[in-house]
PDB file of C-alpha atoms in Angstrom:
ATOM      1  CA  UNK E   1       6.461  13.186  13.688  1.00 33.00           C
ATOM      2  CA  UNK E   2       5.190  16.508  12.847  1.00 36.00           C
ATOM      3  CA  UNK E   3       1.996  16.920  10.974  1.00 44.00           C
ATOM      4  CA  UNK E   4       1.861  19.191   7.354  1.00 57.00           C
ATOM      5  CA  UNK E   5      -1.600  20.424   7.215  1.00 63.00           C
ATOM      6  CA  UNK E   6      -0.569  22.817   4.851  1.00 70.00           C
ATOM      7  CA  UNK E   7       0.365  20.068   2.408  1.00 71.00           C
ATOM      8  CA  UNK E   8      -2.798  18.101   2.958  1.00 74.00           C
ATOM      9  CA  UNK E   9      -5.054  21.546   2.591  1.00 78.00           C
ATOM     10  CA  UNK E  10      -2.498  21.738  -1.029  1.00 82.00           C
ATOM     11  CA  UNK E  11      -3.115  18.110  -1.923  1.00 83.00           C
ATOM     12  CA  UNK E  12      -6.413  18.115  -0.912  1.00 83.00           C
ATOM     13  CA  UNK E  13      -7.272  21.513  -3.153  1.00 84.00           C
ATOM     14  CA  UNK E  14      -5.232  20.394  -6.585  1.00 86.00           C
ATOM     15  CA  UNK E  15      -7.618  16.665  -6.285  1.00 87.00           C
ATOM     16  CA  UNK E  16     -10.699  19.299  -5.870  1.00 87.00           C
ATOM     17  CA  UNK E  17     -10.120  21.164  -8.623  1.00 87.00           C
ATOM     18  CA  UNK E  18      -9.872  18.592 -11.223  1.00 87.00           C
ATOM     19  CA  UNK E  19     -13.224  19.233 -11.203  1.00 89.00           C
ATOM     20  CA  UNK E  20     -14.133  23.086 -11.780  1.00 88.00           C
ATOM     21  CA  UNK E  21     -16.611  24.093  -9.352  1.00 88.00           C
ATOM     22  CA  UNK E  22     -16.984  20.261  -8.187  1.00 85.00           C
ATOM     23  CA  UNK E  23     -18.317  19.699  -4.756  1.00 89.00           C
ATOM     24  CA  UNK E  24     -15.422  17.557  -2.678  1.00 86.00           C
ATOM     25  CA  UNK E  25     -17.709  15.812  -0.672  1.00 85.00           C
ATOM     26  CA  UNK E  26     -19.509  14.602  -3.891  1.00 89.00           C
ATOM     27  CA  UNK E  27     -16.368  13.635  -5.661  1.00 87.00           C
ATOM     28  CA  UNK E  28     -15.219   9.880  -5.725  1.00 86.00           C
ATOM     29  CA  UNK E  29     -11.595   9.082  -7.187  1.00 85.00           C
ATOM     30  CA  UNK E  30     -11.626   5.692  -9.524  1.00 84.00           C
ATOM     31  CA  UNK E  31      -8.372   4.569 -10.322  1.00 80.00           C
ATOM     32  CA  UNK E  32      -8.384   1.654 -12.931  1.00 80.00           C
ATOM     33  CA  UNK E  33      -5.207  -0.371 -13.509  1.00 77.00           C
ATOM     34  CA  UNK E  34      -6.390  -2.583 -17.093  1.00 75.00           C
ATOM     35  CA  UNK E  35      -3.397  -5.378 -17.571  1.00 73.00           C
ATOM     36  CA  UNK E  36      -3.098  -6.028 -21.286  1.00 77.00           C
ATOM     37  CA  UNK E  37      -3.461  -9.726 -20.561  1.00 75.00           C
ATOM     38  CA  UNK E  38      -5.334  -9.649 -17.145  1.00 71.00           C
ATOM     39  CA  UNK E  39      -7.712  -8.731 -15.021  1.00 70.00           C
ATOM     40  CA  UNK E  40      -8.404  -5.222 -13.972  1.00 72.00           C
ATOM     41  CA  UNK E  41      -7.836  -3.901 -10.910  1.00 72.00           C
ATOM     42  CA  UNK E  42      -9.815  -0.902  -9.430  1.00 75.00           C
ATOM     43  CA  UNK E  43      -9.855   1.120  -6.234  1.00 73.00           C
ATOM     44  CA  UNK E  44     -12.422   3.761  -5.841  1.00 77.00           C
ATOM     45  CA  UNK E  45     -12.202   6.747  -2.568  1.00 76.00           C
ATOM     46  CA  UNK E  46     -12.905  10.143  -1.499  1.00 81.00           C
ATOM     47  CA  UNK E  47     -10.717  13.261  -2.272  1.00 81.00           C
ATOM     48  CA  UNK E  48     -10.236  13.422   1.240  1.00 78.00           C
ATOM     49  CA  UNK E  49      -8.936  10.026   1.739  1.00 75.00           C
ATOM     50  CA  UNK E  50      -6.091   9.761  -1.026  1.00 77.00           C
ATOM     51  CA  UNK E  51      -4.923  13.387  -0.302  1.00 76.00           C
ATOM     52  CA  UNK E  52      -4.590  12.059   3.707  1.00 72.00           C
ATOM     53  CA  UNK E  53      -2.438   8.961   1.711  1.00 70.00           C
ATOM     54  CA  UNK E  54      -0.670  11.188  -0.384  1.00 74.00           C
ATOM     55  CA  UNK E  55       0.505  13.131   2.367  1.00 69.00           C
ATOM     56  CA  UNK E  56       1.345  10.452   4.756  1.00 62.00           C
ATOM     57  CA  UNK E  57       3.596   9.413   1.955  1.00 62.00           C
ATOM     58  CA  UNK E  58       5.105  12.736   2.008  1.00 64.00           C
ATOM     59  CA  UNK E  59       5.646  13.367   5.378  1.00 57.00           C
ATOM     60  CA  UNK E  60       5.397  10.167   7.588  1.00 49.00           C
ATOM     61  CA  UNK E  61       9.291   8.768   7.497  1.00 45.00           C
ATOM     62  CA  UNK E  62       7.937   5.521   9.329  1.00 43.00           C
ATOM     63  CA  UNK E  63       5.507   5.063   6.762  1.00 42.00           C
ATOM     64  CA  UNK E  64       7.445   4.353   3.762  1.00 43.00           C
ATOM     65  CA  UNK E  65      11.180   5.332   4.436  1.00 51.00           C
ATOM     66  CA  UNK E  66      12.516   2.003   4.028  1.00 69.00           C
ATOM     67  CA  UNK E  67      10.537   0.969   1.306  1.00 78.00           C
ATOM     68  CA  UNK E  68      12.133   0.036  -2.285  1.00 79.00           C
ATOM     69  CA  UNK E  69       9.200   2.303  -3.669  1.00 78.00           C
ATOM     70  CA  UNK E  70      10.184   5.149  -0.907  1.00 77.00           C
ATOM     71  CA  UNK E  71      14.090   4.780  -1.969  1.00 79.00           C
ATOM     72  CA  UNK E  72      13.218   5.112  -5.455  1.00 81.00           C
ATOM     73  CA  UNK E  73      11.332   8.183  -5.067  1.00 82.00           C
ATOM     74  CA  UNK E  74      14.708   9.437  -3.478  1.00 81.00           C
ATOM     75  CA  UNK E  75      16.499   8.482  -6.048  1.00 79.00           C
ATOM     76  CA  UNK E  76      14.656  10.011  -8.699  1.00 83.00           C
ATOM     77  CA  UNK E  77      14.362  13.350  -7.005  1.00 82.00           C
ATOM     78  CA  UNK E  78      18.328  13.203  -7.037  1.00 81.00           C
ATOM     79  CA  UNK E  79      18.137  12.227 -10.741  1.00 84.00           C
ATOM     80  CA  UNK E  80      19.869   8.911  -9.852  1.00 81.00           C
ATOM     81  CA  UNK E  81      18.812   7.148 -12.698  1.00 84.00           C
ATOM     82  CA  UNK E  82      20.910   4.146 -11.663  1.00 82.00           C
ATOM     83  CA  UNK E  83      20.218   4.197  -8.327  1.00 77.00           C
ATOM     84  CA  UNK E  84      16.121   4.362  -8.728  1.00 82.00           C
ATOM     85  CA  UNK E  85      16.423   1.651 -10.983  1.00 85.00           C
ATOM     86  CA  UNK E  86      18.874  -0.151  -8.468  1.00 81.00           C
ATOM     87  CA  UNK E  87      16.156   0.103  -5.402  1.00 80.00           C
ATOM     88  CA  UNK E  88      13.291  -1.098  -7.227  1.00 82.00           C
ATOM     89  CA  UNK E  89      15.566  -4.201  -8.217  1.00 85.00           C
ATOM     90  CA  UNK E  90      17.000  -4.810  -4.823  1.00 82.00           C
ATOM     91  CA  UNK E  91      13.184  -4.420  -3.443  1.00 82.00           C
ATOM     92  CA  UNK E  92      12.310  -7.060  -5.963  1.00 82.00           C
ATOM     93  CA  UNK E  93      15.221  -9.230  -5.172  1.00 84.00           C
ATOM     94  CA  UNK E  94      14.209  -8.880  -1.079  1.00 81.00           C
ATOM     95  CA  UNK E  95      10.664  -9.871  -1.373  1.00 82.00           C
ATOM     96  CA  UNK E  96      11.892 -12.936  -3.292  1.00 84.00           C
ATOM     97  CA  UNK E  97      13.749 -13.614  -0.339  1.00 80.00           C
ATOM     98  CA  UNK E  98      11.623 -13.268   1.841  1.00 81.00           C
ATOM     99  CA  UNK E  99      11.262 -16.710   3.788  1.00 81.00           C
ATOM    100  CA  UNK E 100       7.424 -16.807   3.397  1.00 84.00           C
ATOM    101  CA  UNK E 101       7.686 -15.999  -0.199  1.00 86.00           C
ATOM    102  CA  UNK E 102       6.075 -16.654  -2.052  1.00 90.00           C
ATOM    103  CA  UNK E 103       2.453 -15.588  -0.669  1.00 90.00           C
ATOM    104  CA  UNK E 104       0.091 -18.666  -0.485  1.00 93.00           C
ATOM    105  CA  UNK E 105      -3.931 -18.918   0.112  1.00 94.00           C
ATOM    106  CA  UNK E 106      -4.264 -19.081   4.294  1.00 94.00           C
ATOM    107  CA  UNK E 107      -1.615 -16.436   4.734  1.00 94.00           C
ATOM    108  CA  UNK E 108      -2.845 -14.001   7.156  1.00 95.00           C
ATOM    109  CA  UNK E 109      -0.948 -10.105   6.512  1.00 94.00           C
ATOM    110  CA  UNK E 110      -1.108  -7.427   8.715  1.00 94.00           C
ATOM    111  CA  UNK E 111      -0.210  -4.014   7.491  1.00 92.00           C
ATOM    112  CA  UNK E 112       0.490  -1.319  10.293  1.00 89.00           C
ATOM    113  CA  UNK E 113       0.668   2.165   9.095  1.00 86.00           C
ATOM    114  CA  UNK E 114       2.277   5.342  11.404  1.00 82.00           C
ATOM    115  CA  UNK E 115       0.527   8.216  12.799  1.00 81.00           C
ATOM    116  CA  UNK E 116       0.243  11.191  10.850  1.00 77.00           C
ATOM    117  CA  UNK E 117      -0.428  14.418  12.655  1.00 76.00           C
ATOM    118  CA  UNK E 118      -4.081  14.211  14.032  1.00 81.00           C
ATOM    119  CA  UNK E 119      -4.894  10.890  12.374  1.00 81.00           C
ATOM    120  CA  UNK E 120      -3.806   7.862  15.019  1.00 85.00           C
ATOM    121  CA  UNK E 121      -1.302   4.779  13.580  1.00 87.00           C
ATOM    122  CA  UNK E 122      -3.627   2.057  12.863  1.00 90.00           C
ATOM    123  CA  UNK E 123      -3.493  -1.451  10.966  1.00 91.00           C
ATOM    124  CA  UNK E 124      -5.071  -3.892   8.412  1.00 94.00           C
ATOM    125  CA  UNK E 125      -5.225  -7.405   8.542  1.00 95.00           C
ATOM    126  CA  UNK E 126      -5.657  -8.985   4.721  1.00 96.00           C
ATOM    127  CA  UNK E 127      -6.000 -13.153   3.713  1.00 95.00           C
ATOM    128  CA  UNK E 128      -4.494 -14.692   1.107  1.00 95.00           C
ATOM    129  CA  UNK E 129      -7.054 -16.830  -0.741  1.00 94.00           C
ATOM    130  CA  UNK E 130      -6.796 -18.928  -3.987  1.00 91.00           C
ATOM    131  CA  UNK E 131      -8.376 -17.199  -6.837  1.00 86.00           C
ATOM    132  CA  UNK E 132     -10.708 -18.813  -9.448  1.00 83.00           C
ATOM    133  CA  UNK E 133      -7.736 -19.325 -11.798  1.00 80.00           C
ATOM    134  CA  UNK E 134      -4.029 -20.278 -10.849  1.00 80.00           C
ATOM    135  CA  UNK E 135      -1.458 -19.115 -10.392  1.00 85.00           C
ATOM    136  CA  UNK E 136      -3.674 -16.394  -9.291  1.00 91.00           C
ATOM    137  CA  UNK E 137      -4.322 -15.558  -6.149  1.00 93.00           C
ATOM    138  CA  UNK E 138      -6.375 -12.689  -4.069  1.00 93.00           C
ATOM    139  CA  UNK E 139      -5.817 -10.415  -1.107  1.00 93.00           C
ATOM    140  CA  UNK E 140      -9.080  -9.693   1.089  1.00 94.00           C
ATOM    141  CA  UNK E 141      -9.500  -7.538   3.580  1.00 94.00           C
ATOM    142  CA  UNK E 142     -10.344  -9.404   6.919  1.00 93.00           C
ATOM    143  CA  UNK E 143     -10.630  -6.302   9.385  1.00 92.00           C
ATOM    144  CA  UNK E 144      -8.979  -2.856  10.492  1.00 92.00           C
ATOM    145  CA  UNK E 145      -8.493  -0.715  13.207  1.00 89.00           C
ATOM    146  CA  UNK E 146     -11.515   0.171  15.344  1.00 87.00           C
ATOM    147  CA  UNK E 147     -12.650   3.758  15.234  1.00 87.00           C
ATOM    148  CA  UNK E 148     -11.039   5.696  12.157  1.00 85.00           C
ATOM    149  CA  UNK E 149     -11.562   9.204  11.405  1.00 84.00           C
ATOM    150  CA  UNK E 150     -13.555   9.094   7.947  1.00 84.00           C
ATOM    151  CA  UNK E 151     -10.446  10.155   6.134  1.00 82.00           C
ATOM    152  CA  UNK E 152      -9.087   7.041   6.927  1.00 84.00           C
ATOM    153  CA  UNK E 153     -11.868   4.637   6.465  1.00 82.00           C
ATOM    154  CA  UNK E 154     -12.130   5.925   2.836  1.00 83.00           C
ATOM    155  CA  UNK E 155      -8.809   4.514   2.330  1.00 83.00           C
ATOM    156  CA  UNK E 156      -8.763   0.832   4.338  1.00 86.00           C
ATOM    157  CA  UNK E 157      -8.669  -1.968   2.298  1.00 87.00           C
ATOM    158  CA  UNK E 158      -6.433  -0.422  -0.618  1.00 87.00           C
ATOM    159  CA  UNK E 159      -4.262  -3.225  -1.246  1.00 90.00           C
ATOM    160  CA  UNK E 160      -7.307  -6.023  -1.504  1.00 92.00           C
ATOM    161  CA  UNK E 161      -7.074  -7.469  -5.076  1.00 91.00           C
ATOM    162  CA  UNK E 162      -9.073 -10.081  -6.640  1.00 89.00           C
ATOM    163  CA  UNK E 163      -6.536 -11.943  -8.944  1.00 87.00           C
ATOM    164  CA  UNK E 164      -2.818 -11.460  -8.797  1.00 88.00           C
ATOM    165  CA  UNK E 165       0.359 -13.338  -9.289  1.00 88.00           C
ATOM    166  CA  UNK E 166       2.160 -11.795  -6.799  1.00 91.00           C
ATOM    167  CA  UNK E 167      -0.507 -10.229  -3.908  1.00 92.00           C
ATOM    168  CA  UNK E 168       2.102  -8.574  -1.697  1.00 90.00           C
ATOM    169  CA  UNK E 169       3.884  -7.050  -3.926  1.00 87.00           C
ATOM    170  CA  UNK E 170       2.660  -3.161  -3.534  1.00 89.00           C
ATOM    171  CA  UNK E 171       2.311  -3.557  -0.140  1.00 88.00           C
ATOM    172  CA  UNK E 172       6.040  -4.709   0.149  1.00 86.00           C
ATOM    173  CA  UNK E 173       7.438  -1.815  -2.489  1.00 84.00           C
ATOM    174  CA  UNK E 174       4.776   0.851  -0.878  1.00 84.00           C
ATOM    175  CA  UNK E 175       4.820   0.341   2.946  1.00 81.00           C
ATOM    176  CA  UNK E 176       8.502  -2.013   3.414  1.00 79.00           C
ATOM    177  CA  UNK E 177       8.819  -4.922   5.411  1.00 80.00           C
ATOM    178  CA  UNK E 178       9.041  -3.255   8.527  1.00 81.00           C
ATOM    179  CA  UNK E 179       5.252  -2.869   8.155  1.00 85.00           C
ATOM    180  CA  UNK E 180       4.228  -6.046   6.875  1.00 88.00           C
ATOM    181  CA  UNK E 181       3.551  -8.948   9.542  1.00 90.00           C
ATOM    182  CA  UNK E 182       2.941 -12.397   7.709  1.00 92.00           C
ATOM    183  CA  UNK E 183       1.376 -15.157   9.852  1.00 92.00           C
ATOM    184  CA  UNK E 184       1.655 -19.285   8.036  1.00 92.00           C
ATOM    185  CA  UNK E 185      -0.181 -22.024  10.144  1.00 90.00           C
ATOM    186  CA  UNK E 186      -0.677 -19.881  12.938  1.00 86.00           C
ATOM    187  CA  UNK E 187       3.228 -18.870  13.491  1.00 86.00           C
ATOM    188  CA  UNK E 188       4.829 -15.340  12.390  1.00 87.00           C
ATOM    189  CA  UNK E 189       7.338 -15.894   9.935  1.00 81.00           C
ATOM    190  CA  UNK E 190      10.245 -13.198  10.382  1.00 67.00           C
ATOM    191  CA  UNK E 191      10.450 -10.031   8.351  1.00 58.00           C
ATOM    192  CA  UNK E 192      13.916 -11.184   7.287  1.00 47.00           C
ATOM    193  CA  UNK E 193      15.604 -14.180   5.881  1.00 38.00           C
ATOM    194  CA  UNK E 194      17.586 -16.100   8.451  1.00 35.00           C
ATOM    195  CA  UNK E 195      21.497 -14.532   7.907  1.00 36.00           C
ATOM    196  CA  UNK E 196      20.481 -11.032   6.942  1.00 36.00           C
TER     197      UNK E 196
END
C-alpha cells in the first residue's frame, strides 16, 4: 500500500489551524460523546495522532474497506442514499450474527490495524469487563504493540469505553471483522457465523 504524506501534511495542517497561531505539539484534541440518557464517553490525543487515523482511514484499503462504516462512506460519496443506509443496516444485522455476540465480561478482543506508509501494522488487545451497572459493560485496554512511533501511541487504546451496551460495536462498523479476533474461555470464536 502506498503511503499519502501529502494528505497527512493536509490533515495534519487543517487540525493545526483550528487554532490560529497554536503550537501543534501543545495542542490536545478532546472529543466528548454526552448520551442524553448515559454516560459520557471521551477520548483525548495529539493533532498528530488523529490526522495519522484520519489518513489511514483514507488511504489504507485493509484498514477499513470491508467495514459497514467504510461501505457507507462509499455510499455516501456516490449519493446512494439507500445504499449508505443499507450498509450500516446490514453491518448491524452481521454483528448480531456474529456467533460470539453478544460481547460478554472475560472476552478477550484483539484489533489488528494495516501498515500505513512509514508507520508498521500493529495490534490491540482489549477485555470485556462487567461495568458497575448492567446491562453495561466496558472495554479496557490490556496491551499493544511493542515499539510505536509516537504518532501511534497517541492513538492506542481508542476504542476502551467505560460503560456501554454494546462494546464492540465501533470497532466492528470502523475496522470490520476481518480485523477483530474474539477469544471466549480461551478458544477463538470464528469471524463468521457457521454457513456464511
Amino acid at each position: 500500500m502506498t503511503h499519502a504524506p501529502a494528505q497527512l501534511d493536509t490533515i495534519t495542517q487543517s487540525l493545526t489551524s483550528l487554532i490560529p497561531g497554536g503550537v501543534r505539539a501543545n495542542m490536545q484534541i478532546v472529543v466528548t460523546e454526552q448520551q442524553p440518557q448515559g454516560p459520557s464517553h471521551t477520548w483525548t490525543g495529539t493533532v498528530d495522532g488523529l490526522a495519522l487515523r484520519l489518513s489511514t482511514a483514507l488511504t489504507d484499503p485493509g484498514a477499513a474497506a470491508g467495514s459497514p462504516l467504510a461501505r457507507a462512506e462509499d455510499a455516501k460519496r456516490r449519493r446512494d442514499l439507500a445504499g449508505e443506509i443499507g450498509a450500516l443496516m446490514d453491518g448491524g444485522a452481521q454483528l448480531e450474527a456474529a456467533p460470539w455476540y453478544p460481547a460478554r465480561p472475560g472476552d478477550i478482543v484483539h484489533i489488528t490495524y494495516g501498515a500505513v506508509g512509514p508507520y508498521p501494522a500493529y495490534g490491540e488487545t482489549y477485555v470485556i469487563e462487567a461495568a458497575d451497572a448492567e446491562p453495561f459493560l466496558s472495554m479496557r485496554l490490556l496491551h499493544h504493540s511493542p515499539n510505536l512511533p509516537v504518532e501511534i501511541l497517541a492513538t492506542t487504546g481508542c476504542y476502551a469505553v467505560d460503560e456501554d451496551t454494546d462494546p464492540l460495536m465501533e470497532p466492528w462498523f470502523e475496522a470490520g471483522a476481518e480485523h477483530i479476533t474474539l477469544v471466549r474461555d480461551g478458544a477463538v470464536i470464528p469471524h463468521q457465523a457457521p454457513g456464511r
